[in-house]
Amino acid sequence: MATVRLEGITRQFGSAVATAATGIADITFEVPDGQFWVLVGPSGCGKSTVLRTIAGLEVATAGELYIGDRRVTQMPARQRDVAMVFQNYALYPHMSVAENLAFGLQMRRVNAQQRQERIVEVAKLLAIDRLLDRKPGQLSGGQQQRVALGRAIARQPQVFLLDEPLSNLDAQLRDETRAELKRLHQQVGITTIYVTHDQVEAMTLADQIVVLNQGRIQQIGDPQTIYAHPANRMIATFLGSPPMNILTATYDGTAFQINGQALPCPEALQAKLQPITGQTYDLGIRPEHLQLCADAGDLKVEISVVEPLGREVLVRARLLTESSSRSSELAFQCRPDQRLCVGDRCSLTLDFNQLFVFDATTGKTLYPLNQL
Ligand code: ADP
Ligand code: MG
């Protein structure tokens, strides 16, 4: 086990011209010994590049990397004592499960008896001990992925790197394997860095989440903090399902004008905003903080899609507008017995304590101010 520390890690691809360059820039964080951290962000944001740089499969163009107290920035991958599991868990098809598990140990010249002991131990841990004689082709996707994890664990690396390891599994298996991974980490306690574009995986697995976008860190924090106090609009809309609603509003000093509807601005919030008439803001409100109401309410909408989910109903609605201007969509939840139909017009109340205000240009969270 070891800490992993990145200091200003940068990896640029392509030309040195700033506008043409892609990759990652100025990535700095430290994963304490034994913790489980998740790097999350949309496809192409640089997650794999960060992980591959830690593994030594990419070389940083700037910055320093430490594993434990060793500086490993220029060290070849095989000397770093990390194990990486990919989305495409390439098992050796002609080898049995046991041989696959043993492979990394053989390479490391672990003796036969120790090898055998460790394989049995890891196979039990992952509940694949009855499959040791099978070939990968005789296993389900979930079983194959467990063998891939087992092969990495058996090596007892200092650091465990996982790049979207569950993406190829179907939904149910993904949920099961996710829970298993969490339990496994609690038992084994190896410092783990896990990459995913799936915010549910990030929220459920992480001690700390690192949100990436366009090659840069957006925010680092524990799941609940990031969910409750997103630093900007990108994070606010990325974490949570269905995502936070965003409404573009013009502020007139006392109220927000949204497509012809006036939403009074609470006094506490007025004090925080610049009294510039005509200033545009993005308002954010999570679906769970909108409620259907019988009387006037805060926002008038027309129901456009009704999605029953069993315990609750997910409803999508268009904000009613006076003009034919671009109308905003909102998602909210209601109870199945509230029986909404497409085309119904109704009112929603909004929990102002849960309202976010973002800078419309930069996306930065202006309100609530970070109470961290
Ligand atoms: P993610 O894993 O978050 O989807 P990646 O780390 O794979 O993102 O990629 C980040 C960015 O760097 C993308 O724009 C991608 O096209 C670019 N990139 C990644 N690897 C290379 C490479 N070997 N050569 C050139 N560009 C690359
Ligand atoms: Mg990737």
mmCIF file of C-alpha atoms and ligand atoms in Angstrom:
data_model
loop_
_atom_site.group_PDB
_atom_site.id
_atom_site.type_symbol
_atom_site.label_atom_id
_atom_site.label_comp_id
_atom_site.label_asym_id
_atom_site.label_seq_id
_atom_site.Cartn_x
_atom_site.Cartn_y
_atom_site.Cartn_z
ATOM 1 C CA MET A 1 0.000 0.000 0.000
ATOM 2 C CA ALA A 2 1.125 3.516 -0.689
ATOM 3 C CA THR A 3 0.041 7.084 -1.195
ATOM 4 C CA VAL A 4 -0.131 8.399 -4.748
ATOM 5 C CA ARG A 5 0.772 12.038 -5.253
ATOM 6 C CA LEU A 6 0.447 13.996 -8.485
ATOM 7 C CA GLU A 7 1.975 17.459 -8.658
ATOM 8 C CA GLY A 8 1.031 19.476 -11.711
ATOM 9 C CA ILE A 9 0.939 16.433 -13.975
ATOM 10 C CA THR A 10 0.510 17.509 -17.571
ATOM 11 C CA ARG A 11 0.389 15.385 -20.722
ATOM 12 C CA GLN A 12 -0.217 17.190 -23.965
ATOM 13 C CA PHE A 13 -0.884 15.400 -27.217
ATOM 14 C CA GLY A 14 -0.437 16.859 -30.654
ATOM 15 C CA SER A 15 1.104 20.177 -31.513
ATOM 16 C CA ALA A 16 2.574 22.488 -28.909
ATOM 17 C CA VAL A 17 0.192 25.213 -30.088
ATOM 18 C CA ALA A 18 -2.082 25.685 -27.104
ATOM 19 C CA THR A 19 -5.299 25.763 -29.091
ATOM 20 C CA ALA A 20 -4.563 22.510 -30.893
ATOM 21 C CA ALA A 21 -3.335 20.591 -27.870
ATOM 22 C CA THR A 22 -5.427 17.998 -26.074
ATOM 23 C CA GLY A 23 -4.625 15.958 -23.016
ATOM 24 C CA ILE A 24 -4.436 16.807 -19.320
ATOM 25 C CA ALA A 25 -3.030 19.878 -17.585
ATOM 26 C CA ASP A 26 -1.855 20.679 -14.085
ATOM 27 C CA ILE A 27 -3.366 17.644 -12.348
ATOM 28 C CA THR A 28 -2.583 17.826 -8.630
ATOM 29 C CA PHE A 29 -3.984 15.565 -5.916
ATOM 30 C CA GLU A 30 -2.822 13.111 -3.274
ATOM 31 C CA VAL A 31 -4.540 9.829 -2.558
ATOM 32 C CA PRO A 32 -3.772 8.753 1.028
ATOM 33 C CA ASP A 33 -2.700 5.214 1.752
ATOM 34 C CA GLY A 34 -5.532 2.704 1.414
ATOM 35 C CA GLN A 35 -8.203 5.082 0.112
ATOM 36 C CA PHE A 36 -10.501 4.582 -2.872
ATOM 37 C CA TRP A 37 -10.585 7.614 -5.175
ATOM 38 C CA VAL A 38 -12.660 7.983 -8.319
ATOM 39 C CA LEU A 39 -11.820 10.148 -11.319
ATOM 40 C CA VAL A 40 -15.049 11.046 -13.068
ATOM 41 C CA GLY A 41 -15.981 13.180 -16.046
ATOM 42 C CA PRO A 42 -17.457 13.019 -19.529
ATOM 43 C CA SER A 43 -15.864 10.962 -22.280
ATOM 44 C CA GLY A 44 -12.677 12.552 -23.599
ATOM 45 C CA CYS A 45 -12.017 14.681 -20.485
ATOM 46 C CA GLY A 46 -8.674 12.995 -19.808
ATOM 47 C CA LYS A 47 -9.469 10.335 -17.187
ATOM 48 C CA SER A 48 -7.611 7.495 -18.913
ATOM 49 C CA THR A 49 -4.658 9.749 -19.624
ATOM 50 C CA VAL A 50 -4.306 10.554 -15.900
ATOM 51 C CA LEU A 51 -4.494 6.861 -15.012
ATOM 52 C CA ARG A 52 -2.105 5.786 -17.773
ATOM 53 C CA THR A 53 0.346 8.428 -16.628
ATOM 54 C CA ILE A 54 0.226 7.036 -13.080
ATOM 55 C CA ALA A 55 0.726 3.524 -14.481
ATOM 56 C CA GLY A 56 3.652 4.635 -16.613
ATOM 57 C CA LEU A 57 1.950 3.871 -19.917
ATOM 58 C CA GLU A 58 2.160 7.576 -20.755
ATOM 59 C CA VAL A 59 5.000 9.869 -19.809
ATOM 60 C CA ALA A 60 4.087 13.230 -18.282
ATOM 61 C CA THR A 61 5.284 16.240 -20.267
ATOM 62 C CA ALA A 62 5.409 18.232 -17.008
ATOM 63 C CA GLY A 63 4.874 17.663 -13.300
ATOM 64 C CA GLU A 64 5.988 15.057 -10.806
ATOM 65 C CA LEU A 65 4.500 11.777 -9.651
ATOM 66 C CA TYR A 66 5.199 9.983 -6.375
ATOM 67 C CA ILE A 67 4.132 6.529 -5.220
ATOM 68 C CA GLY A 68 4.867 6.238 -1.520
ATOM 69 C CA ASP A 69 8.107 8.126 -1.076
ATOM 70 C CA ARG A 70 9.485 7.125 -4.483
ATOM 71 C CA ARG A 71 9.530 9.677 -7.268
ATOM 72 C CA VAL A 72 8.376 7.638 -10.257
ATOM 73 C CA THR A 73 7.764 10.333 -12.890
ATOM 74 C CA GLN A 74 10.257 8.815 -15.354
ATOM 75 C CA MET A 75 10.239 5.258 -14.021
ATOM 76 C CA PRO A 76 9.264 2.444 -16.437
ATOM 77 C CA ALA A 77 5.804 0.981 -15.836
ATOM 78 C CA ARG A 78 7.006 -2.439 -14.654
ATOM 79 C CA GLN A 79 9.035 -0.922 -11.810
ATOM 80 C CA ARG A 80 6.174 1.125 -10.390
ATOM 81 C CA ASP A 81 4.445 -1.747 -8.609
ATOM 82 C CA VAL A 82 0.957 -0.810 -9.786
ATOM 83 C CA ALA A 83 -1.676 -3.086 -11.323
ATOM 84 C CA MET A 84 -4.141 -1.798 -13.880
ATOM 85 C CA VAL A 85 -7.453 -3.312 -14.998
ATOM 86 C CA PHE A 86 -9.040 -2.067 -18.211
ATOM 87 C CA GLN A 87 -12.516 -2.065 -19.647
ATOM 88 C CA ASN A 88 -11.382 -4.758 -22.093
ATOM 89 C CA TYR A 89 -10.090 -7.236 -19.559
ATOM 90 C CA ALA A 90 -7.752 -9.160 -21.843
ATOM 91 C CA LEU A 91 -7.471 -12.627 -20.308
ATOM 92 C CA TYR A 92 -5.267 -15.220 -21.986
ATOM 93 C CA PRO A 93 -7.862 -17.367 -23.775
ATOM 94 C CA HIS A 94 -5.780 -20.535 -23.947
ATOM 95 C CA MET A 95 -4.996 -20.498 -20.211
ATOM 96 C CA SER A 96 -7.259 -21.686 -17.407
ATOM 97 C CA VAL A 97 -8.531 -19.265 -14.778
ATOM 98 C CA ALA A 98 -5.863 -20.527 -12.366
ATOM 99 C CA GLU A 99 -3.132 -20.004 -14.959
ATOM 100 C CA ASN A 100 -4.432 -16.523 -15.702
ATOM 101 C CA LEU A 101 -4.360 -15.668 -12.003
ATOM 102 C CA ALA A 102 -0.846 -17.086 -11.681
ATOM 103 C CA PHE A 103 0.593 -15.332 -14.704
ATOM 104 C CA GLY A 104 1.706 -12.088 -13.073
ATOM 105 C CA LEU A 105 3.139 -14.014 -10.128
ATOM 106 C CA GLN A 106 5.188 -16.255 -12.397
ATOM 107 C CA MET A 107 6.570 -13.182 -14.140
ATOM 108 C CA ARG A 108 7.585 -11.898 -10.723
ATOM 109 C CA ARG A 109 9.240 -15.225 -9.847
ATOM 110 C CA VAL A 110 6.970 -15.947 -6.881
ATOM 111 C CA ASN A 111 7.617 -19.600 -5.947
ATOM 112 C CA ALA A 112 5.100 -22.315 -6.799
ATOM 113 C CA GLN A 113 3.772 -22.862 -3.300
ATOM 114 C CA GLN A 114 3.185 -19.179 -2.570
ATOM 115 C CA ARG A 115 1.650 -18.825 -5.997
ATOM 116 C CA GLN A 116 -0.806 -21.604 -5.267
ATOM 117 C CA GLU A 117 -1.738 -20.146 -1.876
ATOM 118 C CA ARG A 118 -2.326 -16.705 -3.262
ATOM 119 C CA ILE A 119 -4.452 -17.970 -6.148
ATOM 120 C CA VAL A 120 -6.697 -19.893 -3.782
ATOM 121 C CA GLU A 121 -6.999 -16.899 -1.488
ATOM 122 C CA VAL A 122 -7.852 -14.456 -4.286
ATOM 123 C CA ALA A 123 -10.232 -16.901 -5.965
ATOM 124 C CA LYS A 124 -12.150 -17.302 -2.696
ATOM 125 C CA LEU A 125 -12.258 -13.563 -2.176
ATOM 126 C CA LEU A 126 -13.820 -13.086 -5.611
ATOM 127 C CA ALA A 127 -16.019 -16.202 -5.479
ATOM 128 C CA ILE A 128 -14.366 -17.727 -8.529
ATOM 129 C CA ASP A 129 -12.769 -20.654 -6.669
ATOM 130 C CA ARG A 130 -15.035 -23.174 -8.435
ATOM 131 C CA LEU A 131 -13.986 -21.856 -11.839
ATOM 132 C CA LEU A 132 -10.224 -22.317 -11.573
ATOM 133 C CA ASP A 133 -10.039 -25.065 -14.224
ATOM 134 C CA ARG A 134 -12.195 -23.305 -16.798
ATOM 135 C CA LYS A 135 -10.994 -21.333 -19.798
ATOM 136 C CA PRO A 136 -12.108 -17.673 -20.148
ATOM 137 C CA GLY A 137 -14.383 -18.677 -23.054
ATOM 138 C CA GLN A 138 -16.425 -20.789 -20.625
ATOM 139 C CA LEU A 139 -17.123 -17.858 -18.291
ATOM 140 C CA SER A 140 -19.757 -15.131 -18.277
ATOM 141 C CA GLY A 141 -18.703 -11.504 -18.715
ATOM 142 C CA GLY A 142 -18.967 -10.853 -15.004
ATOM 143 C CA GLN A 143 -16.880 -13.897 -14.154
ATOM 144 C CA GLN A 144 -14.231 -12.884 -16.678
ATOM 145 C CA GLN A 145 -14.080 -9.440 -15.154
ATOM 146 C CA ARG A 146 -13.629 -10.958 -11.701
ATOM 147 C CA VAL A 147 -10.737 -13.027 -13.016
ATOM 148 C CA ALA A 148 -9.170 -9.857 -14.436
ATOM 149 C CA LEU A 149 -9.550 -8.175 -11.048
ATOM 150 C CA GLY A 150 -8.190 -11.279 -9.341
ATOM 151 C CA ARG A 151 -5.145 -11.320 -11.587
ATOM 152 C CA ALA A 152 -4.384 -7.745 -10.561
ATOM 153 C CA ILE A 153 -5.044 -8.349 -6.854
ATOM 154 C CA ALA A 154 -2.984 -11.548 -6.753
ATOM 155 C CA ARG A 155 0.100 -9.511 -7.558
ATOM 156 C CA GLN A 156 -0.431 -7.525 -4.341
ATOM 157 C CA PRO A 157 0.520 -4.234 -5.979
ATOM 158 C CA GLN A 158 1.019 -1.060 -3.989
ATOM 159 C CA VAL A 159 -1.601 0.684 -6.077
ATOM 160 C CA PHE A 160 -4.607 -0.552 -7.959
ATOM 161 C CA LEU A 161 -5.690 1.368 -11.090
ATOM 162 C CA LEU A 162 -9.060 0.593 -12.667
ATOM 163 C CA ASP A 163 -10.201 2.139 -15.950
ATOM 164 C CA GLU A 164 -13.969 1.770 -16.460
ATOM 165 C CA PRO A 165 -13.786 -1.895 -15.414
ATOM 166 C CA LEU A 166 -17.553 -2.400 -15.339
ATOM 167 C CA SER A 167 -18.534 -0.739 -18.617
ATOM 168 C CA ASN A 168 -18.832 -3.984 -20.545
ATOM 169 C CA LEU A 169 -21.208 -5.614 -18.078
ATOM 170 C CA ASP A 170 -24.987 -5.506 -18.309
ATOM 171 C CA ALA A 171 -26.833 -3.285 -15.835
ATOM 172 C CA GLN A 172 -27.603 -5.862 -13.148
ATOM 173 C CA LEU A 173 -24.165 -7.415 -13.208
ATOM 174 C CA ARG A 174 -22.631 -3.966 -13.100
ATOM 175 C CA ASP A 175 -24.531 -3.148 -9.903
ATOM 176 C CA GLU A 176 -23.530 -6.456 -8.323
ATOM 177 C CA THR A 177 -19.886 -6.172 -9.297
ATOM 178 C CA ARG A 178 -19.816 -2.568 -8.096
ATOM 179 C CA ALA A 179 -20.976 -3.651 -4.651
ATOM 180 C CA GLU A 180 -18.441 -6.484 -4.707
ATOM 181 C CA LEU A 181 -15.645 -4.092 -5.583
ATOM 182 C CA LYS A 182 -16.521 -1.951 -2.611
ATOM 183 C CA ARG A 183 -16.514 -4.923 -0.269
ATOM 184 C CA LEU A 184 -13.269 -6.152 -1.794
ATOM 185 C CA HIS A 185 -11.588 -2.829 -1.198
ATOM 186 C CA GLN A 186 -12.736 -2.836 2.403
ATOM 187 C CA GLN A 187 -11.094 -6.249 2.826
ATOM 188 C CA VAL A 188 -7.896 -5.718 0.859
ATOM 189 C CA GLY A 189 -7.378 -2.007 1.512
ATOM 190 C CA ILE A 190 -5.050 -1.355 -1.430
ATOM 191 C CA THR A 191 -4.852 2.305 -2.508
ATOM 192 C CA THR A 192 -7.181 2.434 -5.506
ATOM 193 C CA ILE A 193 -7.773 4.958 -8.277
ATOM 194 C CA TYR A 194 -10.857 4.191 -10.317
ATOM 195 C CA VAL A 195 -11.885 5.888 -13.549
ATOM 196 C CA THR A 196 -15.465 6.120 -14.752
ATOM 197 C CA HIS A 197 -17.804 8.371 -16.725
ATOM 198 C CA ASP A 198 -20.683 6.991 -14.638
ATOM 199 C CA GLN A 199 -21.616 9.362 -11.835
ATOM 200 C CA VAL A 200 -23.461 6.612 -9.938
ATOM 201 C CA GLU A 201 -20.272 4.543 -9.745
ATOM 202 C CA ALA A 202 -18.386 7.623 -8.619
ATOM 203 C CA MET A 203 -20.907 8.498 -5.922
ATOM 204 C CA THR A 204 -21.242 4.955 -4.579
ATOM 205 C CA LEU A 205 -17.596 3.857 -4.612
ATOM 206 C CA ALA A 206 -15.497 6.874 -3.797
ATOM 207 C CA ASP A 207 -13.915 8.062 -0.589
ATOM 208 C CA GLN A 208 -13.089 11.160 -2.618
ATOM 209 C CA ILE A 209 -14.178 12.142 -6.117
ATOM 210 C CA VAL A 210 -12.014 14.079 -8.564
ATOM 211 C CA VAL A 211 -14.189 15.694 -11.235
ATOM 212 C CA LEU A 212 -12.388 16.301 -14.516
ATOM 213 C CA ASN A 213 -13.482 18.286 -17.534
ATOM 214 C CA GLN A 214 -11.477 19.209 -20.612
ATOM 215 C CA GLY A 215 -8.272 17.906 -19.127
ATOM 216 C CA ARG A 216 -8.485 19.878 -15.898
ATOM 217 C CA ILE A 217 -9.620 19.220 -12.343
ATOM 218 C CA GLN A 218 -12.936 20.909 -11.582
ATOM 219 C CA GLN A 219 -13.383 19.879 -7.953
ATOM 220 C CA ILE A 220 -12.172 17.358 -5.397
ATOM 221 C CA GLY A 221 -14.328 16.259 -2.492
ATOM 222 C CA ASP A 222 -16.304 13.471 -0.911
ATOM 223 C CA PRO A 223 -19.434 12.444 -2.850
ATOM 224 C CA GLN A 224 -21.953 14.152 -0.593
ATOM 225 C CA THR A 225 -20.041 17.427 -0.512
ATOM 226 C CA ILE A 226 -19.625 17.556 -4.278
ATOM 227 C CA TYR A 227 -23.298 16.788 -4.757
ATOM 228 C CA ALA A 228 -24.426 19.437 -2.267
ATOM 229 C CA HIS A 229 -21.803 22.098 -3.081
ATOM 230 C CA PRO A 230 -20.808 21.811 -6.738
ATOM 231 C CA ALA A 231 -18.243 24.460 -7.649
ATOM 232 C CA ASN A 232 -19.724 25.059 -11.073
ATOM 233 C CA ARG A 233 -22.575 24.265 -13.456
ATOM 234 C CA MET A 234 -20.711 21.424 -15.152
ATOM 235 C CA ILE A 235 -20.333 19.522 -11.862
ATOM 236 C CA ALA A 236 -23.862 20.401 -10.750
ATOM 237 C CA THR A 237 -25.389 18.920 -13.885
ATOM 238 C CA PHE A 238 -22.979 15.984 -14.132
ATOM 239 C CA LEU A 239 -23.660 14.454 -10.700
ATOM 240 C CA GLY A 240 -27.219 13.356 -10.033
ATOM 241 C CA SER A 241 -29.800 11.543 -12.085
ATOM 242 C CA PRO A 242 -31.924 12.993 -13.546
ATOM 243 C CA PRO A 243 -29.538 15.943 -13.692
ATOM 244 C CA MET A 244 -30.090 19.338 -12.108
ATOM 245 C CA ASN A 245 -32.465 21.540 -14.127
ATOM 246 C CA ILE A 246 -30.925 24.692 -15.568
ATOM 247 C CA LEU A 247 -33.056 27.716 -16.412
ATOM 248 C CA THR A 248 -31.590 30.797 -18.024
ATOM 249 C CA ALA A 249 -32.988 33.864 -16.308
ATOM 250 C CA THR A 250 -32.695 37.628 -16.524
ATOM 251 C CA TYR A 251 -32.480 39.370 -13.174
ATOM 252 C CA ASP A 252 -34.262 42.705 -12.680
ATOM 253 C CA GLY A 253 -33.175 43.481 -9.127
ATOM 254 C CA THR A 254 -36.051 41.742 -7.347
ATOM 255 C CA ALA A 255 -37.103 38.876 -9.593
ATOM 256 C CA PHE A 256 -35.797 36.453 -12.185
ATOM 257 C CA GLN A 257 -37.537 36.595 -15.547
ATOM 258 C CA ILE A 258 -37.651 33.198 -17.187
ATOM 259 C CA ASN A 259 -39.313 33.113 -20.581
ATOM 260 C CA GLY A 260 -41.920 35.631 -19.466
ATOM 261 C CA GLN A 261 -42.512 34.090 -16.053
ATOM 262 C CA ALA A 262 -41.363 36.049 -13.021
ATOM 263 C CA LEU A 263 -39.744 34.128 -10.181
ATOM 264 C CA PRO A 264 -39.385 36.379 -7.125
ATOM 265 C CA CYS A 265 -35.849 36.411 -5.835
ATOM 266 C CA PRO A 266 -35.605 35.809 -2.061
ATOM 267 C CA GLU A 267 -34.097 38.714 -0.155
ATOM 268 C CA ALA A 268 -31.194 36.687 1.159
ATOM 269 C CA LEU A 269 -30.275 35.940 -2.437
ATOM 270 C CA GLN A 270 -30.897 39.507 -3.652
ATOM 271 C CA ALA A 271 -28.209 40.660 -1.246
ATOM 272 C CA LYS A 272 -25.736 38.280 -2.919
ATOM 273 C CA LEU A 273 -26.394 39.302 -6.502
ATOM 274 C CA GLN A 274 -25.217 42.396 -8.312
ATOM 275 C CA PRO A 275 -28.178 44.752 -8.683
ATOM 276 C CA ILE A 276 -27.555 45.016 -12.394
ATOM 277 C CA THR A 277 -30.810 45.028 -14.299
ATOM 278 C CA GLY A 278 -30.747 42.748 -17.278
ATOM 279 C CA GLN A 279 -27.966 40.547 -15.908
ATOM 280 C CA THR A 280 -28.313 36.952 -17.102
ATOM 281 C CA TYR A 281 -27.865 34.020 -14.726
ATOM 282 C CA ASP A 282 -28.289 30.282 -14.978
ATOM 283 C CA LEU A 283 -30.547 29.031 -12.215
ATOM 284 C CA GLY A 284 -30.164 25.434 -11.095
ATOM 285 C CA ILE A 285 -32.690 23.321 -9.244
ATOM 286 C CA ARG A 286 -32.609 19.559 -8.751
ATOM 287 C CA PRO A 287 -35.696 17.552 -9.780
ATOM 288 C CA GLU A 288 -36.256 16.499 -6.159
ATOM 289 C CA HIS A 289 -36.595 20.139 -5.124
ATOM 290 C CA LEU A 290 -39.550 20.878 -7.398
ATOM 291 C CA GLN A 291 -43.019 19.939 -6.276
ATOM 292 C CA LEU A 292 -46.339 19.763 -7.983
ATOM 293 C CA CYS A 293 -48.821 22.099 -6.343
ATOM 294 C CA ALA A 294 -52.538 22.606 -6.584
ATOM 295 C CA ASP A 295 -52.622 26.413 -6.618
ATOM 296 C CA ALA A 296 -50.543 29.196 -8.169
ATOM 297 C CA GLY A 297 -47.023 27.906 -7.412
ATOM 298 C CA ASP A 298 -43.771 29.410 -8.698
ATOM 299 C CA LEU A 299 -43.533 28.086 -12.246
ATOM 300 C CA LYS A 300 -46.239 27.158 -14.745
ATOM 301 C CA VAL A 301 -45.504 24.190 -16.959
ATOM 302 C CA GLU A 302 -47.022 21.853 -19.509
ATOM 303 C CA ILE A 303 -46.298 18.154 -19.111
ATOM 304 C CA SER A 304 -44.400 16.725 -22.079
ATOM 305 C CA VAL A 305 -43.232 13.259 -20.978
ATOM 306 C CA VAL A 306 -44.372 10.967 -18.143
ATOM 307 C CA GLU A 307 -42.042 8.106 -17.163
ATOM 308 C CA PRO A 308 -43.387 5.771 -14.449
ATOM 309 C CA LEU A 309 -40.517 4.261 -12.464
ATOM 310 C CA GLY A 310 -42.583 2.233 -10.009
ATOM 311 C CA ARG A 311 -41.981 3.923 -6.686
ATOM 312 C CA GLU A 312 -42.135 7.365 -8.300
ATOM 313 C CA VAL A 313 -42.854 9.002 -11.643
ATOM 314 C CA LEU A 314 -40.305 11.060 -13.525
ATOM 315 C CA VAL A 315 -42.007 13.927 -15.330
ATOM 316 C CA ARG A 316 -40.587 16.231 -17.969
ATOM 317 C CA ALA A 317 -42.361 19.498 -18.546
ATOM 318 C CA ARG A 318 -41.981 22.615 -20.650
ATOM 319 C CA LEU A 319 -42.077 25.998 -19.018
ATOM 320 C CA LEU A 320 -45.112 27.839 -20.371
ATOM 321 C CA THR A 321 -44.108 30.933 -22.287
ATOM 322 C CA GLU A 322 -46.019 33.979 -23.463
ATOM 323 C CA SER A 323 -44.203 34.145 -26.733
ATOM 324 C CA SER A 324 -43.122 31.355 -29.018
ATOM 325 C CA SER A 325 -39.573 31.848 -27.797
ATOM 326 C CA ARG A 326 -37.334 28.937 -26.915
ATOM 327 C CA SER A 327 -38.932 27.202 -23.939
ATOM 328 C CA SER A 328 -37.081 25.486 -21.130
ATOM 329 C CA GLU A 329 -37.486 21.864 -20.098
ATOM 330 C CA LEU A 330 -37.715 20.842 -16.462
ATOM 331 C CA ALA A 331 -37.613 17.411 -14.871
ATOM 332 C CA PHE A 332 -39.278 16.643 -11.563
ATOM 333 C CA GLN A 333 -40.643 13.690 -9.660
ATOM 334 C CA CYS A 334 -44.153 13.011 -8.445
ATOM 335 C CA ARG A 335 -46.020 10.138 -6.824
ATOM 336 C CA PRO A 336 -47.741 7.542 -9.017
ATOM 337 C CA ASP A 337 -51.142 8.506 -7.550
ATOM 338 C CA GLN A 338 -50.777 12.077 -8.806
ATOM 339 C CA ARG A 339 -51.672 10.797 -12.294
ATOM 340 C CA LEU A 340 -50.288 13.360 -14.693
ATOM 341 C CA CYS A 341 -50.905 13.172 -18.442
ATOM 342 C CA VAL A 342 -49.021 14.646 -21.374
ATOM 343 C CA GLY A 343 -50.482 18.066 -22.182
ATOM 344 C CA ASP A 344 -51.668 18.757 -18.616
ATOM 345 C CA ARG A 345 -50.883 22.245 -17.378
ATOM 346 C CA CYS A 346 -49.852 22.618 -13.769
ATOM 347 C CA SER A 347 -47.806 24.616 -11.289
ATOM 348 C CA LEU A 348 -44.599 23.749 -9.520
ATOM 349 C CA THR A 349 -43.228 25.136 -6.289
ATOM 350 C CA LEU A 350 -39.540 25.446 -5.893
ATOM 351 C CA ASP A 351 -37.515 25.038 -2.719
ATOM 352 C CA PHE A 352 -35.588 28.331 -2.682
ATOM 353 C CA ASN A 353 -33.202 26.964 -0.075
ATOM 354 C CA GLN A 354 -32.037 24.530 -2.724
ATOM 355 C CA LEU A 355 -31.717 27.003 -5.577
ATOM 356 C CA PHE A 356 -28.334 27.471 -7.277
ATOM 357 C CA VAL A 357 -27.258 30.518 -9.230
ATOM 358 C CA PHE A 358 -24.449 30.109 -11.762
ATOM 359 C CA ASP A 359 -22.524 32.711 -13.708
ATOM 360 C CA ALA A 360 -24.055 32.321 -17.161
ATOM 361 C CA THR A 361 -20.703 32.767 -18.897
ATOM 362 C CA THR A 362 -18.168 30.943 -16.723
ATOM 363 C CA GLY A 363 -20.595 28.530 -15.048
ATOM 364 C CA LYS A 364 -19.084 29.285 -11.635
ATOM 365 C CA THR A 365 -21.433 28.774 -8.670
ATOM 366 C CA LEU A 366 -22.405 32.213 -7.312
ATOM 367 C CA TYR A 367 -25.024 31.065 -4.831
ATOM 368 C CA PRO A 368 -25.141 29.421 -2.406
ATOM 369 C CA LEU A 369 -21.609 30.477 -1.609
ATOM 370 C CA ASN A 370 -19.449 27.541 -0.685
ATOM 371 C CA GLN A 371 -20.073 26.796 2.954
ATOM 372 C CA LEU A 372 -17.209 24.321 3.103
HETATM 373 P P1 ADP B 1 -11.273 9.796 -21.219
HETATM 374 O O1 ADP B 1 -10.595 8.581 -20.705
HETATM 375 O O2 ADP B 1 -11.715 10.747 -20.160
HETATM 376 O O3 ADP B 1 -12.387 9.484 -22.156
HETATM 377 P P2 ADP B 1 -8.742 10.252 -22.564
HETATM 378 O O4 ADP B 1 -7.798 10.399 -21.432
HETATM 379 O O5 ADP B 1 -8.748 8.954 -23.276
HETATM 380 O O6 ADP B 1 -10.207 10.647 -22.087
HETATM 381 O O7 ADP B 1 -8.435 11.390 -23.641
HETATM 382 C C1 ADP B 1 -8.316 12.759 -23.309
HETATM 383 C C2 ADP B 1 -8.010 13.561 -24.547
HETATM 384 O O8 ADP B 1 -6.717 13.266 -25.032
HETATM 385 C C3 ADP B 1 -8.971 13.276 -25.687
HETATM 386 O O9 ADP B 1 -9.199 14.473 -26.371
HETATM 387 C C4 ADP B 1 -8.203 12.296 -26.538
HETATM 388 O O10 ADP B 1 -8.603 12.364 -27.874
HETATM 389 C C5 ADP B 1 -6.768 12.741 -26.335
HETATM 390 N N1 ADP B 1 -5.837 11.618 -26.446
HETATM 391 C C6 ADP B 1 -5.772 10.564 -25.629
HETATM 392 N N2 ADP B 1 -4.772 9.722 -25.977
HETATM 393 C C7 ADP B 1 -4.184 10.285 -27.067
HETATM 394 C C8 ADP B 1 -3.074 9.933 -27.921
HETATM 395 N N3 ADP B 1 -2.352 8.822 -27.708
HETATM 396 N N4 ADP B 1 -2.776 10.768 -28.950
HETATM 397 C C9 ADP B 1 -3.460 11.909 -29.159
HETATM 398 N N5 ADP B 1 -4.505 12.296 -28.404
HETATM 399 C C10 ADP B 1 -4.864 11.514 -27.380
HETATM 400 MG MG MG B 2 -11.050 6.551 -20.984
#
